[in-house]
PDB file of C-alpha atoms in Angstrom:
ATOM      1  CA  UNK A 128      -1.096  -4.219  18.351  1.00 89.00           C
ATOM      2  CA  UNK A 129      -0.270  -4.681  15.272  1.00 93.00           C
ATOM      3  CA  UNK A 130       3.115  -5.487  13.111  1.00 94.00           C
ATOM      4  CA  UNK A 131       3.604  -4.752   9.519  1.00 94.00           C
ATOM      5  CA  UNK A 132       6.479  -5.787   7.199  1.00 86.00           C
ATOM      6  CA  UNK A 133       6.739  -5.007   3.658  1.00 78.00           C
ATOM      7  CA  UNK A 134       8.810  -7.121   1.439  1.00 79.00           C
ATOM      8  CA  UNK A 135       9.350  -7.537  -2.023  1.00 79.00           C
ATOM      9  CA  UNK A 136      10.705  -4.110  -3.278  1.00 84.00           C
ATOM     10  CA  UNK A 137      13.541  -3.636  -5.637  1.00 90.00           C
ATOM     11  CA  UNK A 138      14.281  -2.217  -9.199  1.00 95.00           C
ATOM     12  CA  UNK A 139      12.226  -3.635 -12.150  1.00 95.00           C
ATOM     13  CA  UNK A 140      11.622  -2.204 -16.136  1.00 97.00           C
ATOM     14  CA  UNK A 141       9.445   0.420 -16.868  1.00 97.00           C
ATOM     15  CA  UNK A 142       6.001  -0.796 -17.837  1.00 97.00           C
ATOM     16  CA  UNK A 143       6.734  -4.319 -15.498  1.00 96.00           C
ATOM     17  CA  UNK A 144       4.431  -5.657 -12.427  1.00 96.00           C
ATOM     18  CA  UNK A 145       5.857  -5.631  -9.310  1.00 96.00           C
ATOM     19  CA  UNK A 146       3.552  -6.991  -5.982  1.00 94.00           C
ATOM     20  CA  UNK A 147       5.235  -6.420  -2.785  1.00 93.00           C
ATOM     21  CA  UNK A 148       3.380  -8.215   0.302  1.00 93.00           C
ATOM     22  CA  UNK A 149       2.760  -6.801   3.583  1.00 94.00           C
ATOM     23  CA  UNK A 150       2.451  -9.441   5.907  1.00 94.00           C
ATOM     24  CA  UNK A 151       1.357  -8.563   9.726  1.00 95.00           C
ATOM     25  CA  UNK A 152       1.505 -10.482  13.207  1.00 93.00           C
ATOM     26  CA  UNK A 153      -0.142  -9.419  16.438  1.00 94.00           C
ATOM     27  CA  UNK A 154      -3.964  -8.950  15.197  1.00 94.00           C
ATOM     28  CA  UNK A 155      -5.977 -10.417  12.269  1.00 94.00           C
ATOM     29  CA  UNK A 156      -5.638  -7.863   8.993  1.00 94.00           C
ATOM     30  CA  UNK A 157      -9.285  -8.983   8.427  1.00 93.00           C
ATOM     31  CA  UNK A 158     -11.002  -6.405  10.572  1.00 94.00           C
ATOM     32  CA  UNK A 159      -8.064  -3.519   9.516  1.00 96.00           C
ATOM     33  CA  UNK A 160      -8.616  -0.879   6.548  1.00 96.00           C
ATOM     34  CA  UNK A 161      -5.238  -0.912   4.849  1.00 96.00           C
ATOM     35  CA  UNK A 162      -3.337   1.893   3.083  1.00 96.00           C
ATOM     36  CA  UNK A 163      -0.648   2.174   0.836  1.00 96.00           C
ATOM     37  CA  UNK A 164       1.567   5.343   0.548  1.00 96.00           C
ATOM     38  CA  UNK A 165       4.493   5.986  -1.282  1.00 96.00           C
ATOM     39  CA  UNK A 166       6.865   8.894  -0.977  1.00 97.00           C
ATOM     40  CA  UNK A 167       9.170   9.661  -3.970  1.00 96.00           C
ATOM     41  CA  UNK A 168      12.481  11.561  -3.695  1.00 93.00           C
ATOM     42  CA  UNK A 169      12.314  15.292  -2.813  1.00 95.00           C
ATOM     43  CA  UNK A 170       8.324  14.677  -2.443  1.00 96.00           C
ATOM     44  CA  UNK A 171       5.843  14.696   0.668  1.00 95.00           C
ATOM     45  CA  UNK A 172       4.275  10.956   1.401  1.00 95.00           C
ATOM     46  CA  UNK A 173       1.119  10.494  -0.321  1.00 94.00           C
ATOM     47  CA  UNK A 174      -1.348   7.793  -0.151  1.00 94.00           C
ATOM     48  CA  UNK A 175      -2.114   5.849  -2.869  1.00 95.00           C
ATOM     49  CA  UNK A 176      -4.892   3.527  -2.288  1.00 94.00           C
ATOM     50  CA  UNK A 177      -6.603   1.943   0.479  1.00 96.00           C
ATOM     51  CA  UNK A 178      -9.205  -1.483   0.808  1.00 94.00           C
ATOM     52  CA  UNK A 179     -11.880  -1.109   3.765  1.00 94.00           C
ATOM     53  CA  UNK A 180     -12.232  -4.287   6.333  1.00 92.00           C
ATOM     54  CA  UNK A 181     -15.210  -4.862   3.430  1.00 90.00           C
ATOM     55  CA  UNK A 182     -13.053  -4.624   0.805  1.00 86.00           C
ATOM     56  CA  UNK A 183     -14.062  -1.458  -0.715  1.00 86.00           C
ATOM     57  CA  UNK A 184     -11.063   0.383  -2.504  1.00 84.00           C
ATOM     58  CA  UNK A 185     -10.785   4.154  -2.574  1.00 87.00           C
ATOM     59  CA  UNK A 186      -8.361   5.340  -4.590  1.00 85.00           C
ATOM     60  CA  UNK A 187      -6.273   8.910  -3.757  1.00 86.00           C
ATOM     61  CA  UNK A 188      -4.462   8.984  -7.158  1.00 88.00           C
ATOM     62  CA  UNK A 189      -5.593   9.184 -10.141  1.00 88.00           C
ATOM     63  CA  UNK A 190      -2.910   8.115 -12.460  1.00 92.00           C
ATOM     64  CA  UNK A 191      -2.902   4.306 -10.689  1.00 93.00           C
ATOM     65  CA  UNK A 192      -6.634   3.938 -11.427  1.00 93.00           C
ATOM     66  CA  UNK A 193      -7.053   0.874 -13.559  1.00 93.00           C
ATOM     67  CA  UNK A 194      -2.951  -0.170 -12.987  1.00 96.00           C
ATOM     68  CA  UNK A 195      -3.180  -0.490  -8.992  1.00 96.00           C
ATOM     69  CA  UNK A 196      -4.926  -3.030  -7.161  1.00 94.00           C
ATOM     70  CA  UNK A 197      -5.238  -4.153  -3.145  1.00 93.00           C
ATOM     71  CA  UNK A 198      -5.626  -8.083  -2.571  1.00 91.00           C
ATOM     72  CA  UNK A 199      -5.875  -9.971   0.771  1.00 91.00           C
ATOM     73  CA  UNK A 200      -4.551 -13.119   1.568  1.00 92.00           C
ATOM     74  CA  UNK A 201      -6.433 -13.447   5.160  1.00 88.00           C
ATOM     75  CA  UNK A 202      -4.926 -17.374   5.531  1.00 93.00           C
ATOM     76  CA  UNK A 203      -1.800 -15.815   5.658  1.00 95.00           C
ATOM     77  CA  UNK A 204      -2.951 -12.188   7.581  1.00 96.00           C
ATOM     78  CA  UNK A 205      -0.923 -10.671   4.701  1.00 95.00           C
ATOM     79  CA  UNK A 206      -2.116  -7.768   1.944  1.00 94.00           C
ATOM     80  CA  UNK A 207      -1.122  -7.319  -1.483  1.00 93.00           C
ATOM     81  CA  UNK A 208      -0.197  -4.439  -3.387  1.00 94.00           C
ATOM     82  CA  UNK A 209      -0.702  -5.730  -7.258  1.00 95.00           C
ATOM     83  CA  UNK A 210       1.528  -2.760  -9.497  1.00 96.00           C
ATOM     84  CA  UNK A 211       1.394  -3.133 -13.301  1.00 97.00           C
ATOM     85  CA  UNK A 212       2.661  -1.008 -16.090  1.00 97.00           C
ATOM     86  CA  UNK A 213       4.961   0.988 -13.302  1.00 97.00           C
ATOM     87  CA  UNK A 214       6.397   4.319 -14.365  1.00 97.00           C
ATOM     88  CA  UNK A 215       9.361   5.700 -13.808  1.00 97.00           C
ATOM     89  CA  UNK A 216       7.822   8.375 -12.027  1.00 96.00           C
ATOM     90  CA  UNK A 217       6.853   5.922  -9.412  1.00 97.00           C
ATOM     91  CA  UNK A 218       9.946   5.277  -8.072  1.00 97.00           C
ATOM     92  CA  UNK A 219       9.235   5.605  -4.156  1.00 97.00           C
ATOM     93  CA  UNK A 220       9.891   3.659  -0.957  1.00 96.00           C
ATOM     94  CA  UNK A 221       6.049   1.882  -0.638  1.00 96.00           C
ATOM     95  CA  UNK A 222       4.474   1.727   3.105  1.00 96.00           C
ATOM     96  CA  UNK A 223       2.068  -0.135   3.780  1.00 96.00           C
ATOM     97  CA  UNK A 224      -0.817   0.834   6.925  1.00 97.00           C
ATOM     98  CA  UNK A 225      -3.532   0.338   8.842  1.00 97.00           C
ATOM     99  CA  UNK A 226      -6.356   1.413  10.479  1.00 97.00           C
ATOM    100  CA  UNK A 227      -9.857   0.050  12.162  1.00 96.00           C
ATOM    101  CA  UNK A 228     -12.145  -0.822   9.442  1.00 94.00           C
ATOM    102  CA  UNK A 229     -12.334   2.384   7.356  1.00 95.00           C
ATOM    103  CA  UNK A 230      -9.941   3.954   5.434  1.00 95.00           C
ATOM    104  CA  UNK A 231      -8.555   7.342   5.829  1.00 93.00           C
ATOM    105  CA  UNK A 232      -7.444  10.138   3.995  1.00 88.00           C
ATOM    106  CA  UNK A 233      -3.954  11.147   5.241  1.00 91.00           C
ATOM    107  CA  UNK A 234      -1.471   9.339   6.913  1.00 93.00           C
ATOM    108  CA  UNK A 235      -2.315  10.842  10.778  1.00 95.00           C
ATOM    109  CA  UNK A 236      -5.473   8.785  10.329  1.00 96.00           C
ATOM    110  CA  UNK A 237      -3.678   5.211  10.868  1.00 97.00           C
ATOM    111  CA  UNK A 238      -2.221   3.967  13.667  1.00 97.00           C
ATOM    112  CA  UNK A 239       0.393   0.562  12.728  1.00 97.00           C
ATOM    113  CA  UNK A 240       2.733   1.370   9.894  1.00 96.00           C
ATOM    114  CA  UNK A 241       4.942  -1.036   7.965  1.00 94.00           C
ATOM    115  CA  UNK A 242       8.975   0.021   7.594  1.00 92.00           C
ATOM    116  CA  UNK A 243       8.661   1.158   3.887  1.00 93.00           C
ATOM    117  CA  UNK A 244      10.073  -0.863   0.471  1.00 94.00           C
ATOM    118  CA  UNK A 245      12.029   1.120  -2.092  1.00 96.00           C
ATOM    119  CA  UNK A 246      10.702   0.231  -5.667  1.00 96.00           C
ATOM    120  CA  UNK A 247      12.802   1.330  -8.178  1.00 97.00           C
ATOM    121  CA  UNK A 248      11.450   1.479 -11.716  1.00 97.00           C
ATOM    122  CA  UNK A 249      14.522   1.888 -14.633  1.00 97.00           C
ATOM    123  CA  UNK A 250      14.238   2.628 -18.463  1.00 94.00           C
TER     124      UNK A 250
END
């Protein structure tokens, strides 16, 4: 089994980073693909991105290409979302997921899910 937590939500300023951790316990992250999804108010989850167990990214939005990144801090079995430049449109609660070694395409396709972090992003 494996345990997710995200931390490290809140509200920051339009066009600011934010980099909220998800930290696990129970298995190694190392071997795990890991997704991010968000769901904004009044709107179906979506994913985001995901990073492979070989650290291959796929990306399922467009509009976070070249803002979004997925880091891995395997000493301390915890992953990274890296946000720059947020929008207000992102406003969401941020999960955090995973699945064995590959990533997948909707969120029926992983199996350990963090709680969720609201990130609020103000003008």
């Amino acid at each position: 089994q494996v345990q997710l937590v995200e931390l490290g939500g809140g509200l920051v300023q339009l066009g600011a980073p934010l980099s909220p951790p998800c930290p696990a316990s129970g298995r190694s992250l190392a071997s795990y693909a890991i997704g991010w999804f968000r769901q904004a108010p009044g709107k179906e989850r979506e994913v985001v991105l995901c990073i492979s167990s070989s650290d291959g990214y796929t990306y399922f939005t467009d509009p976070v290409k070249g803002r979004f990144t997925i880091s891995r801090d395997n000493a301390k079995n915890t992953v990274y979302l890296q946000m720059n430049s947020l929008k207000t449109e992102e406003t969401a609660v941020y999960s955090c997921a995973a699945r064995w070694m590959r990533c997948g395409e909707g969120e029926a396709e992983y199996d350990y899910w963090g709680q969720g972090t609201q990130v609020t992003v103000s003008s």
